[in-house]
mmCIF file of C-alpha atoms and ligand atoms in Angstrom:
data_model
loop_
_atom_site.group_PDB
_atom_site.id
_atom_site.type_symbol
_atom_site.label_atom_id
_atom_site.label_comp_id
_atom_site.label_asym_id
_atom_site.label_seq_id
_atom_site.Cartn_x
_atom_site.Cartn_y
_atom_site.Cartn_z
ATOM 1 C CA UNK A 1 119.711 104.400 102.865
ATOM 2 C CA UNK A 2 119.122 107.794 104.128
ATOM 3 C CA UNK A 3 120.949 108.126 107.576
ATOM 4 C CA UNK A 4 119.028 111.092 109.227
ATOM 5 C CA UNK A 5 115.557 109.147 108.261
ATOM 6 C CA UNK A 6 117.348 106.284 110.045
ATOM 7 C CA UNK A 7 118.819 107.924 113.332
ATOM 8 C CA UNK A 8 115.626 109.934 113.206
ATOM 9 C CA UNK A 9 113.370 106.295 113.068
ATOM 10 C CA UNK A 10 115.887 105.305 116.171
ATOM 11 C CA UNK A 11 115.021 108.467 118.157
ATOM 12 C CA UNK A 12 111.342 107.689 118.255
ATOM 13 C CA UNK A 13 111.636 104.104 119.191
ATOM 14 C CA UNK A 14 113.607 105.406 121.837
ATOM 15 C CA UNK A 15 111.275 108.431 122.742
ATOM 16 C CA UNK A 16 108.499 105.781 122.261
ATOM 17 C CA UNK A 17 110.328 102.762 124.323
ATOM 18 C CA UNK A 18 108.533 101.713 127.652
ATOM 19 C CA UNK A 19 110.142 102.873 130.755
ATOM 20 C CA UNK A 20 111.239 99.674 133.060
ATOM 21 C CA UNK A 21 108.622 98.357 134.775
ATOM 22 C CA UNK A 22 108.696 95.767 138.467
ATOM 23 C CA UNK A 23 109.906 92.666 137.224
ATOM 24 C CA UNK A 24 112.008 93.502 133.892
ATOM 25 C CA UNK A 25 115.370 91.913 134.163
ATOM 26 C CA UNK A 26 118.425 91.862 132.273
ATOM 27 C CA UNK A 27 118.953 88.896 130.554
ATOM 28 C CA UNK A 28 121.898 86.907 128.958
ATOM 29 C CA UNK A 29 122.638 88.920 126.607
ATOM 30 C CA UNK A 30 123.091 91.758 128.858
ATOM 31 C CA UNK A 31 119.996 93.308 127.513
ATOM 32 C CA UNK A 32 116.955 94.628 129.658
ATOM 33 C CA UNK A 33 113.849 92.297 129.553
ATOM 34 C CA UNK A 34 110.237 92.108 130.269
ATOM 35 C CA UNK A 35 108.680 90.542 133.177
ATOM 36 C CA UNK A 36 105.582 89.945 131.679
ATOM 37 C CA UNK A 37 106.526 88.913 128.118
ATOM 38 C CA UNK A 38 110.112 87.947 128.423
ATOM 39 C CA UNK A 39 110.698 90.089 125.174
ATOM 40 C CA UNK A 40 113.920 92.921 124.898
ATOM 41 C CA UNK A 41 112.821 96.543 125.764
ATOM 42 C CA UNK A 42 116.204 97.083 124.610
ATOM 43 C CA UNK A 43 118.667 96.383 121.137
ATOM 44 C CA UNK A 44 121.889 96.649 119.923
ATOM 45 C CA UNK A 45 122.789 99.208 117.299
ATOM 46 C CA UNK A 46 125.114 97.343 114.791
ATOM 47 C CA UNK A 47 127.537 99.214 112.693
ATOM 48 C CA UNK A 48 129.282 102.470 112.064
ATOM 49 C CA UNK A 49 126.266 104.410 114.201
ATOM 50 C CA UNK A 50 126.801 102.188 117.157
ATOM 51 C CA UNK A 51 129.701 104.804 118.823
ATOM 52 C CA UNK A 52 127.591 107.129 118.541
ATOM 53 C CA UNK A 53 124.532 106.058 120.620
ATOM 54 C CA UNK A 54 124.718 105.183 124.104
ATOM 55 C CA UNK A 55 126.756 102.350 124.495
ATOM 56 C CA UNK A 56 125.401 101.020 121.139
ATOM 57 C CA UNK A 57 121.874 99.925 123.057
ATOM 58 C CA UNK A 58 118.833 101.729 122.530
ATOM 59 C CA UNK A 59 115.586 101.322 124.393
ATOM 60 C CA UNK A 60 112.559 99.832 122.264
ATOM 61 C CA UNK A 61 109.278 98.264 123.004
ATOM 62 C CA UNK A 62 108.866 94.863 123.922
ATOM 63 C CA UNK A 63 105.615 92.415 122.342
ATOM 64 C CA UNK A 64 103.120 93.603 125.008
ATOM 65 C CA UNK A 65 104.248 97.414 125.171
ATOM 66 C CA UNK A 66 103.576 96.712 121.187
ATOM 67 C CA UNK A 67 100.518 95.012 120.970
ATOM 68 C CA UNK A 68 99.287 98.179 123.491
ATOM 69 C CA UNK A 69 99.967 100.225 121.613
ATOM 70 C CA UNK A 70 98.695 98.523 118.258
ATOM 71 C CA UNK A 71 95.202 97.717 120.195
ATOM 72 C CA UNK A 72 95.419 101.603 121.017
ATOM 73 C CA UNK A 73 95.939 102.176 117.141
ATOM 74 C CA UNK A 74 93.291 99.801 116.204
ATOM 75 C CA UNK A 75 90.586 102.085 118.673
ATOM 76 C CA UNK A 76 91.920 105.151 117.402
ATOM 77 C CA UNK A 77 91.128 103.572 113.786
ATOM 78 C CA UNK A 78 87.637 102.307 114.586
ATOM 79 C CA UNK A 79 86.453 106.062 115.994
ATOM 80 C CA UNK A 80 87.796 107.804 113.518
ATOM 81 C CA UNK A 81 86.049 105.588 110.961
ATOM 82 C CA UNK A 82 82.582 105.515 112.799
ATOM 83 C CA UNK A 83 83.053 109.218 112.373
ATOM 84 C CA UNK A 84 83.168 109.536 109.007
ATOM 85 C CA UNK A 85 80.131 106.720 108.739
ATOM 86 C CA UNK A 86 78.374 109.367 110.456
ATOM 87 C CA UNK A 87 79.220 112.209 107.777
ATOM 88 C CA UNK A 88 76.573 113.538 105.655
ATOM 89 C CA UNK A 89 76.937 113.212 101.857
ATOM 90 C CA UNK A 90 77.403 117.111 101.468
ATOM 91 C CA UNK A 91 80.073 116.421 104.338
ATOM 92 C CA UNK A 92 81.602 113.836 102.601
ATOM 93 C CA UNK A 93 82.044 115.764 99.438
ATOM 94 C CA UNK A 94 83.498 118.929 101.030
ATOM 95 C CA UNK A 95 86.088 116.322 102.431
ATOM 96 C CA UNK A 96 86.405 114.808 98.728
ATOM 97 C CA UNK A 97 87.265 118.249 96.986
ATOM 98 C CA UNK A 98 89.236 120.916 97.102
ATOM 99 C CA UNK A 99 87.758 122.909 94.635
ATOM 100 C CA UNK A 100 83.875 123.644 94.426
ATOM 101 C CA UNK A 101 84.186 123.329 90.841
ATOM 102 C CA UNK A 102 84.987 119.292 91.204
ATOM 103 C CA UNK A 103 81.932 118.947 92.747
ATOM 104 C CA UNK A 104 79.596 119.080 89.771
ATOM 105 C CA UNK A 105 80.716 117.066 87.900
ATOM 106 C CA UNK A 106 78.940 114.164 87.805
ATOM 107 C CA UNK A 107 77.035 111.891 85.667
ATOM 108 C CA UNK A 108 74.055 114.370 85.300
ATOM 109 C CA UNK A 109 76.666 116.891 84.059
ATOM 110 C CA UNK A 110 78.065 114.461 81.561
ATOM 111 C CA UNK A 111 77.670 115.769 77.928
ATOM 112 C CA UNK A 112 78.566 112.431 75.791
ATOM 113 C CA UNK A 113 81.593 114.214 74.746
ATOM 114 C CA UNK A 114 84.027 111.202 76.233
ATOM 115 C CA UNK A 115 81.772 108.086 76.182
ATOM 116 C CA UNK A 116 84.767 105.420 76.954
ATOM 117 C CA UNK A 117 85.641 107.237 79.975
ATOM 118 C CA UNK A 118 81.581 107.414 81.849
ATOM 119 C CA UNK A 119 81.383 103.590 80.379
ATOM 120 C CA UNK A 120 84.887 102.860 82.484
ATOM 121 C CA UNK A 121 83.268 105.136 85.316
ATOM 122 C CA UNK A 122 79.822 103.451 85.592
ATOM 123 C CA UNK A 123 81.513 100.334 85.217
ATOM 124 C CA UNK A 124 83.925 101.148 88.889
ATOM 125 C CA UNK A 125 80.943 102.787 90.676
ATOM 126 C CA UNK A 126 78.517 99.575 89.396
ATOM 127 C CA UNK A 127 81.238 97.365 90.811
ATOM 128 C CA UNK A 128 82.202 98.802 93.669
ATOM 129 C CA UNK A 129 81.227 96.658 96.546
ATOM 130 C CA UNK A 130 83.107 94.080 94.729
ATOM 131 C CA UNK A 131 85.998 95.710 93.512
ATOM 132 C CA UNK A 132 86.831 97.237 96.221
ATOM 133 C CA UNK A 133 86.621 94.478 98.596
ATOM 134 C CA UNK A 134 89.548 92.609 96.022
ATOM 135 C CA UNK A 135 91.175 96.007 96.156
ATOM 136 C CA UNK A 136 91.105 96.369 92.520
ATOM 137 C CA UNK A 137 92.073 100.402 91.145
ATOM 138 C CA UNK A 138 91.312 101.711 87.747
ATOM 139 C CA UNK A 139 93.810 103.724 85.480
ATOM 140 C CA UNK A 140 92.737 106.075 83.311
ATOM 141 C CA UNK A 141 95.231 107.353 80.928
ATOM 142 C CA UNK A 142 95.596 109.844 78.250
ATOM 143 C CA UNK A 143 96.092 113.519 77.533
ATOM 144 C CA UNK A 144 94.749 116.274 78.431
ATOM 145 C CA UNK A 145 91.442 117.040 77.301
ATOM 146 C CA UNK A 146 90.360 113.516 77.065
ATOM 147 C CA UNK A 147 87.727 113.494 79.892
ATOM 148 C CA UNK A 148 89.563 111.582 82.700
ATOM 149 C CA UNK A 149 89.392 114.254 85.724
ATOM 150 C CA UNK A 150 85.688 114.442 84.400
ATOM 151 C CA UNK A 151 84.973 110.313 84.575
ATOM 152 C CA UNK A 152 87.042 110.368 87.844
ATOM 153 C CA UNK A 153 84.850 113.040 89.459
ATOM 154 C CA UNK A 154 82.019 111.443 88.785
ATOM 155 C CA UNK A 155 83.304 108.111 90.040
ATOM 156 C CA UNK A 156 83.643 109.927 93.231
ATOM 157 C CA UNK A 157 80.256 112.250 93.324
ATOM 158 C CA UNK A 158 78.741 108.648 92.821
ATOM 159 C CA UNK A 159 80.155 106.892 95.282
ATOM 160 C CA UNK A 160 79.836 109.875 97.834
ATOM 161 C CA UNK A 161 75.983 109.815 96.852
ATOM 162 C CA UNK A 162 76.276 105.575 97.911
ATOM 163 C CA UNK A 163 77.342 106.697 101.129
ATOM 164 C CA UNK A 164 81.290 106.387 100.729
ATOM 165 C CA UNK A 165 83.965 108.319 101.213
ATOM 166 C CA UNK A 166 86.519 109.652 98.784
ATOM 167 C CA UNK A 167 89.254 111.925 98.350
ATOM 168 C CA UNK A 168 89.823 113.370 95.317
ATOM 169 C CA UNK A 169 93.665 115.266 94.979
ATOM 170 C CA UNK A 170 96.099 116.081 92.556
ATOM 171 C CA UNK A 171 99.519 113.662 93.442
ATOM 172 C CA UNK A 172 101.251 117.356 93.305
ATOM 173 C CA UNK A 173 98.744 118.517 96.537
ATOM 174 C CA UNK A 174 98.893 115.242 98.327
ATOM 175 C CA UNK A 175 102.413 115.105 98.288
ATOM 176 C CA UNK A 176 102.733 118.428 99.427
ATOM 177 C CA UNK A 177 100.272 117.736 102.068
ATOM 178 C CA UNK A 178 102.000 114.741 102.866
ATOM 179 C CA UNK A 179 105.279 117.073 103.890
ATOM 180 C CA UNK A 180 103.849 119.589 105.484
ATOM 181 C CA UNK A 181 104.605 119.522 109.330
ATOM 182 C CA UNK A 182 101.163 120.177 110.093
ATOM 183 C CA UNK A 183 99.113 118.414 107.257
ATOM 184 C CA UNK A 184 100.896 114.972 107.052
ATOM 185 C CA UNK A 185 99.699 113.136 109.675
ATOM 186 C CA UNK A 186 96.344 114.080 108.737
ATOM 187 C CA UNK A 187 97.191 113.549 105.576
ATOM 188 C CA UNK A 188 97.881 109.656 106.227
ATOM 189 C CA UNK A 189 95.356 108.955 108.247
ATOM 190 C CA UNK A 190 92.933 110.281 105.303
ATOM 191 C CA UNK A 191 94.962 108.117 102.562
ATOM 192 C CA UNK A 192 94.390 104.787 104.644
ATOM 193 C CA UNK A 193 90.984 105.619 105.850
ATOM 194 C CA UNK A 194 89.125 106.463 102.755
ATOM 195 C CA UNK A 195 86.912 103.864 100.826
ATOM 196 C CA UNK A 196 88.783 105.171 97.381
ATOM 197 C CA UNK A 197 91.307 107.326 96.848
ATOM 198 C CA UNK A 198 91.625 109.124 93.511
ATOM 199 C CA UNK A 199 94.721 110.444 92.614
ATOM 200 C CA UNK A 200 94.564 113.228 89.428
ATOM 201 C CA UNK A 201 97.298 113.868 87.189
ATOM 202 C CA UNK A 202 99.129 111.589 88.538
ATOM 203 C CA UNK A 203 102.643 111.809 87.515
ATOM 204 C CA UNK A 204 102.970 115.507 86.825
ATOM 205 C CA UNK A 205 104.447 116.022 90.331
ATOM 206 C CA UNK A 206 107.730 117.455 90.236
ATOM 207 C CA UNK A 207 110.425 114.440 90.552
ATOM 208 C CA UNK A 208 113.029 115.572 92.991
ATOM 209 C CA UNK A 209 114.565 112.887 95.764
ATOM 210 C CA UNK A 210 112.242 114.104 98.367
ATOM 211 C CA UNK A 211 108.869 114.394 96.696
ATOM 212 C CA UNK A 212 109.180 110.804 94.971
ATOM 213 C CA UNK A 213 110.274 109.619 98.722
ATOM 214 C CA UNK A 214 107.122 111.148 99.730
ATOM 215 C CA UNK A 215 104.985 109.740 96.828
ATOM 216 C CA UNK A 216 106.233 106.243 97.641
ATOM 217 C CA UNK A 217 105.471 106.727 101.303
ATOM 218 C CA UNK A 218 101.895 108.154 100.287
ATOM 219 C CA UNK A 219 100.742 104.810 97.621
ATOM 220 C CA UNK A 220 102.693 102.898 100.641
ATOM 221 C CA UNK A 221 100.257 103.485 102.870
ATOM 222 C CA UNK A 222 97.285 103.109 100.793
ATOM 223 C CA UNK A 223 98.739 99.615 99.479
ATOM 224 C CA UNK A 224 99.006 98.312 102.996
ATOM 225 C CA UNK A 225 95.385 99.994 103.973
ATOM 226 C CA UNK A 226 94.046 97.020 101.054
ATOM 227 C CA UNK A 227 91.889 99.746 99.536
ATOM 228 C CA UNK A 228 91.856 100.573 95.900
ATOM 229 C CA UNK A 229 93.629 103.551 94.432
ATOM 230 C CA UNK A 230 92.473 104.982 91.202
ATOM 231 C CA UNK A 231 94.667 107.545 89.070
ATOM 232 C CA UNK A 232 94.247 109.778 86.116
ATOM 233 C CA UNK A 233 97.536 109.918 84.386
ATOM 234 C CA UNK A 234 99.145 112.074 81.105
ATOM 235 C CA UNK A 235 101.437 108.874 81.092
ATOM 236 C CA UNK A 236 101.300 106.148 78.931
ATOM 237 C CA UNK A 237 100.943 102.228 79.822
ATOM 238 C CA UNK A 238 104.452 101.900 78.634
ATOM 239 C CA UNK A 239 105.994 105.058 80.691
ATOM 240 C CA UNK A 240 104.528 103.513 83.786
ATOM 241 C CA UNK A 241 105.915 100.042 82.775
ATOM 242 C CA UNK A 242 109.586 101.396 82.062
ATOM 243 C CA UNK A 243 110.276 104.557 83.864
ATOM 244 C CA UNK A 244 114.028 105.528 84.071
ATOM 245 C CA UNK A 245 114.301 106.126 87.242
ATOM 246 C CA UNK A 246 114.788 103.423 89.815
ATOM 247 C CA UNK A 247 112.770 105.583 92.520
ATOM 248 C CA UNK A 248 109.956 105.989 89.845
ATOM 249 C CA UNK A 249 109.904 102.368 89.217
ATOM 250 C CA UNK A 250 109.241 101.507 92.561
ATOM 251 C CA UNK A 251 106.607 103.697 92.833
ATOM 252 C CA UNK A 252 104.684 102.946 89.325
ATOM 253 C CA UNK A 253 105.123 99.676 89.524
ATOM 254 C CA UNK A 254 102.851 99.023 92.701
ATOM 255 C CA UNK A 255 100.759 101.786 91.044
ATOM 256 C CA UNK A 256 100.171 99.396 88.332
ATOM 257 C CA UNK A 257 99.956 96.522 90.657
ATOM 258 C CA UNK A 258 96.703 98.565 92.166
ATOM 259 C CA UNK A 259 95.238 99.293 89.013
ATOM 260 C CA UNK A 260 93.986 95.987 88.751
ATOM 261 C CA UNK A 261 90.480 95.870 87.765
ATOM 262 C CA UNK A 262 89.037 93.929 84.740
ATOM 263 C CA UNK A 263 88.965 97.065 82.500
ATOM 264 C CA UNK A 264 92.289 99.067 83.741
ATOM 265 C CA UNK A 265 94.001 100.693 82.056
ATOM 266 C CA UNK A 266 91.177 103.085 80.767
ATOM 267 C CA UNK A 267 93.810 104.010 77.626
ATOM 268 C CA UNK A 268 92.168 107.525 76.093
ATOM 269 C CA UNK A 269 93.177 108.908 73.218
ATOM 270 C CA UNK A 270 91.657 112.358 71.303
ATOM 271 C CA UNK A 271 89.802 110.518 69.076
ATOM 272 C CA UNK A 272 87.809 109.208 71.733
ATOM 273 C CA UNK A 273 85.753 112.992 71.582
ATOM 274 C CA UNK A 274 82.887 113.614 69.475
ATOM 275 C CA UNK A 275 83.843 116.449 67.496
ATOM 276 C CA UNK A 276 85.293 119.646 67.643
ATOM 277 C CA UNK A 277 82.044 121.820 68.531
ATOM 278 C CA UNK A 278 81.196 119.797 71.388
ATOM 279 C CA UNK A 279 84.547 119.675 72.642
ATOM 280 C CA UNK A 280 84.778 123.919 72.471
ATOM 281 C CA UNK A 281 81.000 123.853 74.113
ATOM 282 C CA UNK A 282 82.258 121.274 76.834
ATOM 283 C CA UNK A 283 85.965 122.382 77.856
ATOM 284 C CA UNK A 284 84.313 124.070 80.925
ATOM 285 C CA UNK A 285 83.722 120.929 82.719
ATOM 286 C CA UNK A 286 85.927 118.514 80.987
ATOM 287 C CA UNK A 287 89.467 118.563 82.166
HETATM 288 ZN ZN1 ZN B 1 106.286 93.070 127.673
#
């Protein structure tokens, strides 16, 4: 348990808390109540943190200040989504990439050099409707060179040409974006609002205590959004079965619980690629 996340979570219930209102009382337990839902606005810190805080009670929300402010969520939620309905597709693409160079690469661009990957890719921008709605992810795995930031591009040129929106981003950028003071929020609000997220290279962040708290945070939030999650990954299906790491573990294995549809994982291997020549011609827009 981290201790500052958790005095830190107490501060802003407290800074969040409802100040008391006509008609709050303080019931039997000594604690302040609401008039109006007969719900605490107040709780009792148990343990060694208790001293600490005033008295060991700290102010919190009761069910209607709650359900406020969830209802005021909910609105927030519902603009911000009619606003992206109302993107353009070029829109929508700039918001997909970071990189210009991302944004070509699409089925028109492919050059047959990795034919199981486009199959896997038609297949997830064919089924989309559906697989989405059952939020079902694809995995494609392999090394590099294999075509699966190429099939995963044009998953998302695709699906931004279908009128959807999708983010494409390296888990090394979101998770920096994600702890940024002035990106994360954003950053969250763009992981649970987008129709896919695509998540490159995917395990080639750098594992320290913080960044994997991050991660989990980040596939967190798109878990409880119920939208699908695809990744392109150097790992293999057993490395994301057995990591040894119990922080990793957590994280891969709701991953893997997200990459559920029919065909995942999208397993790639070298031999996949046609032959040498193409793959020299092609290494420009195969990555
Ligand atoms: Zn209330």
């Amino acid at each position: 348990m981290d201790i500052k996340k958790t005095i830190g979570d107490l501060a802003a219930k407290a800074t969040a808390a409802s100040p008391q209102n006509e008609g709050d009382y303080i019931g039997e337990d000594g604690l302040l109540y609401c008039g109006k839902c007969n719900t605490p606005k107040q709780f009792r810190v148990k343990g060694s943190l208790a001293a600490a805080i005033n008295g060991g009670v700290m102010n919190c929300a009761c069910k209607c200040e709650e359900e406020k402010r969830h209802a005021e969520e909910e609105q927030e939620r519902t603009a911000r989504e009619k606003l992206m309905l109302e993107l353009t597709s070029p829109q929508r693409r700039n918001n997909c990439f970071s990189d210009d160079f991302y944004k070509s690469m699409n089925f028109g661009a492919d050059t047959g050099k990795a034919p199981k990957a486009i199959e896997a890719a038609h297949y997830y921008v064919d089924n989309f409707e559906r697989l989405s709605a059952a939020n079902m992810g694809l995995m494609f795995l392999g090394d590099v060179g294999t075509g699966k930031t190429f099939a995963a591009c044009c998953i998302a040129n695709a699906l931004i040409d279908n009128g959807h929106s999708v983010w494409v981003i390296t888990a090394s950028d979101l998770t920096r974006a994600a702890g940024n003071f002035s990106t994360s929020e954003e950053t969250f609000c763009k992981i649970r609002d987008v129709d896919l997220l695509i998540v490159d290279d995917f395990g080639a962040q750098s594992n320290t205590e913080h960044n994997l708290s991050l991660l989990f945070d980040v596939i967190d939030k798109r878990y409880k959004a119920k939208k699908p999650l695809v990744i392109t990954s150097n790992l293999t299906a057993n490395e994301l079965k057995s990591p040894n790491n119990t922080q990793l573990k957590r994280i891969y294995s709701r991953v893997v619980e997200m990459g559920s549809c029919p065909i995942s994982p999208v397993v790639l291997t070298g031999e996949e690629l046609r032959s040498g020549i193409a793959r020299r011609k092609h290494e420009a827009v195969i990555v």
